[in-house]
Amino acid sequence: MKNLKTVEEYSKEMTRKEFDRFTELEELCPINFELKNISADKCSLSACEECWNNALVGITFKESLLVLPEENMPVIEQIQNLEIKAKEIKEKEEKLKAILLKAMEDNNIKKWEDDVLTISYIAPTTRNSIDSTKLKKEMPEVAEKYTKTSNVKSSIRIKLKESK
């Protein structure tokens, strides 16, 4: 028999479903992992599921990734393309803004406008904010007193992964 990892190691790498499939294909029982077995004389394919369920109590497996229905793939592909284009546009916009910022500073221009755009120069400044983490730690009663709870509607967050 090949060298097996511990169930705890497998549980970090596999979902419970993947682990069940693995143990079924390899014809493994809890006893192969030195786990409590129902009883050696009851060990059979039909008793195997019950045996594993008893042996794996308290072991948490990797979460499975949920899969969207196939009909959503064209929407996902469109979003991917838009996100890539949006990132490229944003990067180009930032470069152009940096050029305009320098030009406005060099020429002491505070505002420029035409029929389409108004571009205003915003001078550097400081901003005051409250360190909520520190406040909660050092003065939890004050933080709680001034904490405001707001309803937030459902949404999705889309993050473009760095290209390889």
Short mmCIF file of N, CA and C in Angstrom, two decimals:
data_model
loop_
_atom_site.label_atom_id
_atom_site.label_comp_id
_atom_site.label_asym_id
_atom_site.label_seq_id
_atom_site.Cartn_x
_atom_site.Cartn_y
_atom_site.Cartn_z
N MET A 1 0.85 -1.18 0.00
CA MET A 1 0.00 0.00 0.00
C MET A 1 0.89 1.24 0.00
N LYS A 2 0.47 2.24 -0.78
CA LYS A 2 1.26 3.47 -0.86
C LYS A 2 1.16 4.24 0.45
N ASN A 3 2.12 5.16 0.64
CA ASN A 3 2.12 5.99 1.84
C ASN A 3 0.94 6.95 1.80
N LEU A 4 0.16 6.94 2.85
CA LEU A 4 -1.01 7.81 2.95
C LEU A 4 -0.70 8.98 3.86
N LYS A 5 -1.29 10.12 3.54
CA LYS A 5 -1.22 11.26 4.43
C LYS A 5 -2.24 11.01 5.55
N THR A 6 -2.25 11.90 6.52
CA THR A 6 -3.27 11.78 7.56
C THR A 6 -4.59 12.35 7.01
N VAL A 7 -5.70 11.99 7.63
CA VAL A 7 -7.00 12.51 7.23
C VAL A 7 -7.01 14.03 7.37
N GLU A 8 -6.36 14.54 8.42
CA GLU A 8 -6.30 15.99 8.62
C GLU A 8 -5.61 16.68 7.45
N GLU A 9 -4.54 16.07 6.92
CA GLU A 9 -3.85 16.64 5.77
C GLU A 9 -4.75 16.61 4.53
N TYR A 10 -5.41 15.48 4.31
CA TYR A 10 -6.33 15.37 3.17
C TYR A 10 -7.48 16.38 3.30
N SER A 11 -7.94 16.60 4.54
CA SER A 11 -9.09 17.50 4.75
C SER A 11 -8.76 18.95 4.39
N LYS A 12 -7.48 19.31 4.40
CA LYS A 12 -7.07 20.66 4.01
C LYS A 12 -6.99 20.80 2.49
N GLU A 13 -6.83 19.66 1.80
CA GLU A 13 -6.65 19.66 0.34
C GLU A 13 -7.93 19.31 -0.42
N MET A 14 -8.82 18.55 0.22
CA MET A 14 -9.99 18.00 -0.47
C MET A 14 -11.29 18.37 0.22
N THR A 15 -12.34 18.41 -0.58
CA THR A 15 -13.68 18.52 0.00
C THR A 15 -14.04 17.14 0.53
N ARG A 16 -15.09 17.07 1.31
CA ARG A 16 -15.53 15.76 1.82
C ARG A 16 -15.91 14.84 0.67
N LYS A 17 -16.57 15.40 -0.35
CA LYS A 17 -16.99 14.61 -1.51
C LYS A 17 -15.76 14.05 -2.25
N GLU A 18 -14.74 14.89 -2.42
CA GLU A 18 -13.51 14.43 -3.08
C GLU A 18 -12.83 13.34 -2.25
N PHE A 19 -12.82 13.52 -0.92
CA PHE A 19 -12.22 12.52 -0.04
C PHE A 19 -12.97 11.20 -0.12
N ASP A 20 -14.31 11.27 -0.12
CA ASP A 20 -15.12 10.05 -0.24
C ASP A 20 -14.82 9.32 -1.54
N ARG A 21 -14.72 10.08 -2.64
CA ARG A 21 -14.41 9.49 -3.94
C ARG A 21 -13.03 8.83 -3.92
N PHE A 22 -12.06 9.53 -3.32
CA PHE A 22 -10.69 9.02 -3.20
C PHE A 22 -10.65 7.71 -2.41
N THR A 23 -11.30 7.69 -1.25
CA THR A 23 -11.27 6.48 -0.42
C THR A 23 -12.01 5.33 -1.09
N GLU A 24 -13.06 5.65 -1.85
CA GLU A 24 -13.79 4.61 -2.56
C GLU A 24 -12.94 4.01 -3.68
N LEU A 25 -12.30 4.88 -4.47
CA LEU A 25 -11.45 4.39 -5.58
C LEU A 25 -10.26 3.58 -5.07
N GLU A 26 -9.69 4.03 -3.96
CA GLU A 26 -8.52 3.35 -3.39
C GLU A 26 -8.92 2.21 -2.45
N GLU A 27 -10.25 2.04 -2.26
CA GLU A 27 -10.78 1.02 -1.36
C GLU A 27 -10.16 1.11 0.03
N LEU A 28 -10.24 2.33 0.59
CA LEU A 28 -9.67 2.60 1.90
C LEU A 28 -10.76 2.65 2.96
N CYS A 29 -10.42 2.18 4.14
CA CYS A 29 -11.31 2.21 5.29
C CYS A 29 -10.68 3.09 6.36
N PRO A 30 -11.46 3.50 7.33
CA PRO A 30 -10.90 4.31 8.42
C PRO A 30 -9.69 3.67 9.09
N ILE A 31 -9.71 2.36 9.14
CA ILE A 31 -8.60 1.66 9.79
C ILE A 31 -7.26 1.91 9.08
N ASN A 32 -7.32 2.21 7.76
CA ASN A 32 -6.10 2.53 7.01
C ASN A 32 -5.47 3.83 7.50
N PHE A 33 -6.26 4.67 8.16
CA PHE A 33 -5.78 5.94 8.69
C PHE A 33 -5.70 5.90 10.21
N GLU A 34 -5.78 4.71 10.76
CA GLU A 34 -5.76 4.50 12.20
C GLU A 34 -6.89 5.27 12.90
N LEU A 35 -8.05 5.31 12.22
CA LEU A 35 -9.25 5.92 12.79
C LEU A 35 -10.16 4.84 13.33
N LYS A 36 -11.05 5.22 14.22
CA LYS A 36 -12.01 4.30 14.81
C LYS A 36 -12.90 3.73 13.70
N ASN A 37 -13.05 2.44 13.72
CA ASN A 37 -13.87 1.73 12.75
C ASN A 37 -15.12 1.22 13.47
N ILE A 38 -16.22 1.00 12.76
CA ILE A 38 -17.42 0.46 13.39
C ILE A 38 -17.05 -0.86 14.07
N SER A 39 -16.56 -1.77 13.28
CA SER A 39 -15.97 -3.01 13.78
C SER A 39 -15.45 -3.77 12.58
N ALA A 40 -14.37 -4.44 12.76
CA ALA A 40 -13.72 -5.13 11.65
C ALA A 40 -14.63 -6.19 11.03
N ASP A 41 -15.47 -6.84 11.84
CA ASP A 41 -16.32 -7.90 11.29
C ASP A 41 -17.50 -7.33 10.49
N LYS A 42 -17.86 -6.06 10.70
CA LYS A 42 -18.95 -5.45 9.95
C LYS A 42 -18.45 -4.72 8.70
N CYS A 43 -17.15 -4.69 8.50
CA CYS A 43 -16.57 -3.93 7.40
C CYS A 43 -17.02 -4.51 6.06
N SER A 44 -17.79 -3.72 5.33
CA SER A 44 -18.26 -4.09 4.01
C SER A 44 -18.54 -2.82 3.24
N LEU A 45 -18.74 -2.95 1.95
CA LEU A 45 -19.02 -1.79 1.13
C LEU A 45 -20.28 -1.09 1.58
N SER A 46 -21.29 -1.83 1.97
CA SER A 46 -22.56 -1.23 2.40
C SER A 46 -22.40 -0.50 3.74
N ALA A 47 -21.56 -1.00 4.61
CA ALA A 47 -21.34 -0.37 5.92
C ALA A 47 -20.30 0.73 5.85
N CYS A 48 -19.61 0.87 4.72
CA CYS A 48 -18.49 1.79 4.59
C CYS A 48 -18.89 3.26 4.83
N GLU A 49 -20.01 3.69 4.25
CA GLU A 49 -20.44 5.08 4.41
C GLU A 49 -20.68 5.41 5.88
N GLU A 50 -21.40 4.52 6.57
CA GLU A 50 -21.66 4.72 7.99
C GLU A 50 -20.36 4.72 8.79
N CYS A 51 -19.48 3.83 8.42
CA CYS A 51 -18.18 3.71 9.08
C CYS A 51 -17.39 5.02 8.95
N TRP A 52 -17.30 5.56 7.72
CA TRP A 52 -16.59 6.82 7.48
C TRP A 52 -17.27 7.98 8.21
N ASN A 53 -18.59 8.05 8.18
CA ASN A 53 -19.30 9.13 8.87
C ASN A 53 -18.97 9.14 10.35
N ASN A 54 -18.91 7.96 10.96
CA ASN A 54 -18.57 7.86 12.38
C ASN A 54 -17.11 8.23 12.62
N ALA A 55 -16.24 7.79 11.73
CA ALA A 55 -14.80 8.02 11.92
C ALA A 55 -14.40 9.47 11.69
N LEU A 56 -15.17 10.20 10.88
CA LEU A 56 -14.78 11.57 10.51
C LEU A 56 -15.48 12.66 11.32
N VAL A 57 -16.16 12.27 12.39
CA VAL A 57 -16.83 13.26 13.24
C VAL A 57 -15.80 14.24 13.78
N GLY A 58 -16.07 15.54 13.61
CA GLY A 58 -15.17 16.57 14.11
C GLY A 58 -14.09 17.01 13.14
N ILE A 59 -13.99 16.36 11.99
CA ILE A 59 -12.99 16.74 11.00
C ILE A 59 -13.66 17.63 9.95
N THR A 60 -13.10 18.80 9.73
CA THR A 60 -13.66 19.75 8.77
C THR A 60 -12.85 19.70 7.49
N PHE A 61 -13.55 19.52 6.38
CA PHE A 61 -12.91 19.44 5.08
C PHE A 61 -12.95 20.79 4.38
N LYS A 62 -12.12 20.93 3.37
CA LYS A 62 -12.05 22.14 2.56
C LYS A 62 -13.44 22.41 1.97
N GLU A 63 -13.81 23.69 1.92
CA GLU A 63 -15.10 24.09 1.36
C GLU A 63 -15.10 23.83 -0.14
N SER A 64 -16.22 23.39 -0.67
CA SER A 64 -16.31 23.20 -2.11
C SER A 64 -16.69 24.50 -2.78
N LEU A 65 -16.16 24.72 -3.96
CA LEU A 65 -16.51 25.91 -4.73
C LEU A 65 -17.84 25.66 -5.41
N LEU A 66 -18.72 26.64 -5.32
CA LEU A 66 -20.01 26.51 -5.96
C LEU A 66 -19.85 26.84 -7.45
N VAL A 67 -20.64 26.19 -8.26
CA VAL A 67 -20.55 26.35 -9.70
C VAL A 67 -21.84 26.96 -10.22
N LEU A 68 -21.70 28.03 -11.00
CA LEU A 68 -22.88 28.65 -11.61
C LEU A 68 -23.38 27.79 -12.76
N PRO A 69 -24.67 27.84 -13.06
CA PRO A 69 -25.20 27.08 -14.20
C PRO A 69 -24.52 27.49 -15.51
N GLU A 70 -24.40 26.56 -16.41
CA GLU A 70 -23.71 26.76 -17.69
C GLU A 70 -24.25 27.95 -18.48
N GLU A 71 -25.55 28.21 -18.38
CA GLU A 71 -26.13 29.31 -19.16
C GLU A 71 -25.60 30.68 -18.72
N ASN A 72 -24.91 30.76 -17.57
CA ASN A 72 -24.33 32.02 -17.11
C ASN A 72 -22.92 32.27 -17.67
N MET A 73 -22.35 31.30 -18.34
CA MET A 73 -20.98 31.45 -18.85
C MET A 73 -20.84 32.61 -19.84
N PRO A 74 -21.77 32.83 -20.79
CA PRO A 74 -21.61 33.99 -21.68
C PRO A 74 -21.59 35.32 -20.92
N VAL A 75 -22.39 35.43 -19.85
CA VAL A 75 -22.41 36.64 -19.04
C VAL A 75 -21.05 36.81 -18.36
N ILE A 76 -20.53 35.73 -17.81
CA ILE A 76 -19.22 35.78 -17.12
C ILE A 76 -18.13 36.19 -18.11
N GLU A 77 -18.16 35.62 -19.32
CA GLU A 77 -17.16 35.97 -20.33
C GLU A 77 -17.24 37.45 -20.71
N GLN A 78 -18.46 37.97 -20.82
CA GLN A 78 -18.63 39.40 -21.13
C GLN A 78 -18.07 40.26 -20.00
N ILE A 79 -18.36 39.88 -18.76
CA ILE A 79 -17.84 40.62 -17.61
C ILE A 79 -16.33 40.57 -17.58
N GLN A 80 -15.75 39.39 -17.86
CA GLN A 80 -14.29 39.27 -17.89
C GLN A 80 -13.70 40.25 -18.90
N ASN A 81 -14.27 40.28 -20.11
CA ASN A 81 -13.77 41.17 -21.15
C ASN A 81 -13.91 42.63 -20.74
N LEU A 82 -15.05 42.99 -20.16
CA LEU A 82 -15.25 44.36 -19.70
C LEU A 82 -14.28 44.74 -18.59
N GLU A 83 -14.05 43.82 -17.65
CA GLU A 83 -13.12 44.10 -16.55
C GLU A 83 -11.70 44.33 -17.07
N ILE A 84 -11.30 43.53 -18.05
CA ILE A 84 -9.96 43.71 -18.65
C ILE A 84 -9.86 45.07 -19.33
N LYS A 85 -10.88 45.41 -20.12
CA LYS A 85 -10.89 46.72 -20.80
C LYS A 85 -10.94 47.86 -19.79
N ALA A 86 -11.75 47.71 -18.75
CA ALA A 86 -11.87 48.76 -17.73
C ALA A 86 -10.53 48.98 -17.03
N LYS A 87 -9.81 47.91 -16.76
CA LYS A 87 -8.50 48.03 -16.12
C LYS A 87 -7.53 48.77 -17.04
N GLU A 88 -7.53 48.41 -18.32
CA GLU A 88 -6.65 49.08 -19.28
C GLU A 88 -7.00 50.56 -19.39
N ILE A 89 -8.29 50.87 -19.45
CA ILE A 89 -8.74 52.26 -19.54
C ILE A 89 -8.34 53.03 -18.28
N LYS A 90 -8.54 52.42 -17.11
CA LYS A 90 -8.19 53.06 -15.84
C LYS A 90 -6.70 53.37 -15.77
N GLU A 91 -5.86 52.41 -16.21
CA GLU A 91 -4.42 52.63 -16.19
C GLU A 91 -4.03 53.78 -17.13
N LYS A 92 -4.64 53.81 -18.31
CA LYS A 92 -4.36 54.88 -19.26
C LYS A 92 -4.84 56.22 -18.69
N GLU A 93 -6.03 56.23 -18.09
CA GLU A 93 -6.58 57.44 -17.49
C GLU A 93 -5.65 57.97 -16.41
N GLU A 94 -5.12 57.09 -15.54
CA GLU A 94 -4.22 57.52 -14.46
C GLU A 94 -2.96 58.16 -15.03
N LYS A 95 -2.40 57.59 -16.10
CA LYS A 95 -1.21 58.18 -16.73
C LYS A 95 -1.53 59.56 -17.29
N LEU A 96 -2.66 59.70 -17.97
CA LEU A 96 -3.05 60.98 -18.55
C LEU A 96 -3.34 62.02 -17.46
N LYS A 97 -3.97 61.60 -16.37
CA LYS A 97 -4.24 62.50 -15.26
C LYS A 97 -2.94 63.01 -14.64
N ALA A 98 -1.95 62.14 -14.55
CA ALA A 98 -0.65 62.54 -13.99
C ALA A 98 -0.01 63.62 -14.88
N ILE A 99 -0.14 63.47 -16.19
CA ILE A 99 0.40 64.46 -17.13
C ILE A 99 -0.33 65.80 -16.94
N LEU A 100 -1.68 65.74 -16.84
CA LEU A 100 -2.46 66.97 -16.65
C LEU A 100 -2.16 67.62 -15.30
N LEU A 101 -2.02 66.83 -14.26
CA LEU A 101 -1.72 67.35 -12.93
C LEU A 101 -0.41 68.14 -12.97
N LYS A 102 0.60 67.54 -13.57
CA LYS A 102 1.90 68.22 -13.66
C LYS A 102 1.77 69.51 -14.45
N ALA A 103 1.05 69.47 -15.57
CA ALA A 103 0.88 70.67 -16.39
C ALA A 103 0.14 71.76 -15.63
N MET A 104 -0.90 71.39 -14.89
CA MET A 104 -1.67 72.39 -14.13
C MET A 104 -0.82 72.99 -13.01
N GLU A 105 -0.01 72.15 -12.34
CA GLU A 105 0.87 72.66 -11.29
C GLU A 105 1.94 73.57 -11.87
N ASP A 106 2.57 73.11 -12.97
CA ASP A 106 3.64 73.89 -13.60
C ASP A 106 3.14 75.24 -14.10
N ASN A 107 1.88 75.31 -14.55
CA ASN A 107 1.33 76.53 -15.13
C ASN A 107 0.37 77.27 -14.19
N ASN A 108 0.31 76.82 -12.94
CA ASN A 108 -0.54 77.44 -11.92
C ASN A 108 -1.99 77.61 -12.39
N ILE A 109 -2.53 76.55 -12.96
CA ILE A 109 -3.91 76.55 -13.43
C ILE A 109 -4.76 75.80 -12.40
N LYS A 110 -5.80 76.46 -11.92
CA LYS A 110 -6.68 75.86 -10.91
C LYS A 110 -7.89 75.18 -11.53
N LYS A 111 -8.30 75.67 -12.71
CA LYS A 111 -9.49 75.10 -13.33
C LYS A 111 -9.42 75.28 -14.84
N TRP A 112 -9.84 74.25 -15.56
CA TRP A 112 -9.93 74.30 -17.02
C TRP A 112 -11.25 73.67 -17.41
N GLU A 113 -11.95 74.27 -18.39
CA GLU A 113 -13.20 73.66 -18.83
C GLU A 113 -13.49 73.97 -20.28
N ASP A 114 -14.30 73.08 -20.87
CA ASP A 114 -14.85 73.30 -22.21
C ASP A 114 -16.30 72.80 -22.19
N ASP A 115 -16.87 72.53 -23.35
CA ASP A 115 -18.28 72.10 -23.40
C ASP A 115 -18.51 70.70 -22.82
N VAL A 116 -17.46 69.91 -22.71
CA VAL A 116 -17.59 68.52 -22.28
C VAL A 116 -17.05 68.29 -20.87
N LEU A 117 -15.91 68.90 -20.55
CA LEU A 117 -15.22 68.61 -19.29
C LEU A 117 -14.97 69.85 -18.46
N THR A 118 -14.90 69.63 -17.17
CA THR A 118 -14.34 70.60 -16.24
C THR A 118 -13.26 69.86 -15.47
N ILE A 119 -12.05 70.39 -15.50
CA ILE A 119 -10.94 69.77 -14.78
C ILE A 119 -10.49 70.76 -13.72
N SER A 120 -10.56 70.34 -12.47
CA SER A 120 -10.19 71.21 -11.35
C SER A 120 -8.95 70.64 -10.66
N TYR A 121 -8.03 71.54 -10.34
CA TYR A 121 -6.83 71.16 -9.59
C TYR A 121 -7.19 71.11 -8.11
N ILE A 122 -6.87 70.02 -7.45
CA ILE A 122 -7.11 69.86 -6.02
C ILE A 122 -5.74 69.83 -5.36
N ALA A 123 -5.45 70.82 -4.54
CA ALA A 123 -4.14 70.92 -3.88
C ALA A 123 -4.00 69.84 -2.82
N PRO A 124 -2.76 69.45 -2.53
CA PRO A 124 -2.56 68.45 -1.46
C PRO A 124 -3.04 69.01 -0.13
N THR A 125 -3.53 68.14 0.71
CA THR A 125 -4.06 68.55 2.01
C THR A 125 -3.89 67.40 2.99
N THR A 126 -4.34 67.60 4.19
CA THR A 126 -4.35 66.51 5.18
C THR A 126 -5.80 66.16 5.46
N ARG A 127 -6.01 64.99 5.97
CA ARG A 127 -7.36 64.53 6.29
C ARG A 127 -7.33 63.92 7.69
N ASN A 128 -8.31 64.26 8.49
CA ASN A 128 -8.44 63.68 9.82
C ASN A 128 -9.43 62.53 9.77
N SER A 129 -9.09 61.45 10.44
CA SER A 129 -10.00 60.32 10.53
C SER A 129 -9.82 59.67 11.89
N ILE A 130 -10.74 58.82 12.23
CA ILE A 130 -10.68 58.12 13.52
C ILE A 130 -10.19 56.70 13.27
N ASP A 131 -9.21 56.29 14.06
CA ASP A 131 -8.70 54.93 14.00
C ASP A 131 -9.68 54.05 14.77
N SER A 132 -10.65 53.48 14.04
CA SER A 132 -11.72 52.74 14.71
C SER A 132 -11.19 51.48 15.41
N THR A 133 -10.17 50.85 14.87
CA THR A 133 -9.61 49.65 15.50
C THR A 133 -9.03 50.00 16.87
N LYS A 134 -8.26 51.09 16.92
CA LYS A 134 -7.66 51.53 18.18
C LYS A 134 -8.73 51.98 19.17
N LEU A 135 -9.74 52.70 18.66
CA LEU A 135 -10.84 53.17 19.52
C LEU A 135 -11.59 51.98 20.13
N LYS A 136 -11.89 50.99 19.31
CA LYS A 136 -12.61 49.81 19.81
C LYS A 136 -11.79 49.07 20.87
N LYS A 137 -10.46 49.07 20.70
CA LYS A 137 -9.60 48.37 21.64
C LYS A 137 -9.46 49.14 22.96
N GLU A 138 -9.22 50.46 22.85
CA GLU A 138 -8.92 51.25 24.04
C GLU A 138 -10.17 51.83 24.73
N MET A 139 -11.23 52.08 23.95
CA MET A 139 -12.45 52.66 24.52
C MET A 139 -13.67 51.98 23.89
N PRO A 140 -13.86 50.70 24.16
CA PRO A 140 -14.94 49.96 23.50
C PRO A 140 -16.33 50.53 23.76
N GLU A 141 -16.56 51.09 24.96
CA GLU A 141 -17.88 51.64 25.27
C GLU A 141 -18.18 52.88 24.42
N VAL A 142 -17.17 53.70 24.18
CA VAL A 142 -17.35 54.89 23.33
C VAL A 142 -17.56 54.45 21.88
N ALA A 143 -16.76 53.50 21.43
CA ALA A 143 -16.89 53.00 20.06
C ALA A 143 -18.28 52.43 19.84
N GLU A 144 -18.78 51.67 20.81
CA GLU A 144 -20.11 51.06 20.68
C GLU A 144 -21.20 52.13 20.68
N LYS A 145 -21.05 53.14 21.54
CA LYS A 145 -22.04 54.21 21.64
C LYS A 145 -22.19 54.97 20.32
N TYR A 146 -21.09 55.15 19.60
CA TYR A 146 -21.12 55.95 18.37
C TYR A 146 -21.07 55.11 17.09
N THR A 147 -21.23 53.81 17.23
CA THR A 147 -21.28 52.95 16.06
C THR A 147 -22.68 52.99 15.47
N LYS A 148 -22.74 53.22 14.19
CA LYS A 148 -24.02 53.31 13.49
C LYS A 148 -24.15 52.09 12.59
N THR A 149 -25.30 51.43 12.62
CA THR A 149 -25.56 50.27 11.78
C THR A 149 -26.44 50.71 10.62
N SER A 150 -26.03 50.34 9.42
CA SER A 150 -26.78 50.70 8.22
C SER A 150 -27.08 49.45 7.42
N ASN A 151 -28.20 49.45 6.72
CA ASN A 151 -28.53 48.35 5.82
C ASN A 151 -27.74 48.53 4.53
N VAL A 152 -27.24 47.43 4.02
CA VAL A 152 -26.50 47.45 2.76
C VAL A 152 -27.17 46.45 1.83
N LYS A 153 -27.51 46.91 0.63
CA LYS A 153 -28.19 46.01 -0.30
C LYS A 153 -27.21 44.98 -0.85
N SER A 154 -27.76 43.88 -1.34
CA SER A 154 -26.91 42.82 -1.89
C SER A 154 -26.24 43.31 -3.17
N SER A 155 -25.08 42.75 -3.44
CA SER A 155 -24.31 43.12 -4.64
C SER A 155 -23.32 42.01 -4.92
N ILE A 156 -22.59 42.16 -6.00
CA ILE A 156 -21.49 41.23 -6.27
C ILE A 156 -20.22 42.06 -6.38
N ARG A 157 -19.10 41.47 -6.04
CA ARG A 157 -17.81 42.11 -6.17
C ARG A 157 -17.04 41.34 -7.23
N ILE A 158 -16.50 42.06 -8.18
CA ILE A 158 -15.74 41.44 -9.25
C ILE A 158 -14.32 41.93 -9.15
N LYS A 159 -13.38 41.01 -9.09
CA LYS A 159 -11.98 41.38 -8.98
C LYS A 159 -11.23 40.74 -10.13
N LEU A 160 -10.54 41.57 -10.89
CA LEU A 160 -9.73 41.08 -12.00
C LEU A 160 -8.42 40.58 -11.44
N LYS A 161 -8.08 39.31 -11.70
CA LYS A 161 -6.83 38.75 -11.21
C LYS A 161 -5.69 39.27 -12.07
N GLU A 162 -4.53 39.37 -11.47
CA GLU A 162 -3.35 39.83 -12.22
C GLU A 162 -3.05 38.86 -13.34
N SER A 163 -2.77 39.38 -14.52
CA SER A 163 -2.46 38.51 -15.66
C SER A 163 -1.10 37.87 -15.45
N LYS A 164 -0.98 36.66 -15.96
CA LYS A 164 0.25 35.88 -15.74
C LYS A 164 1.23 36.10 -16.85
#
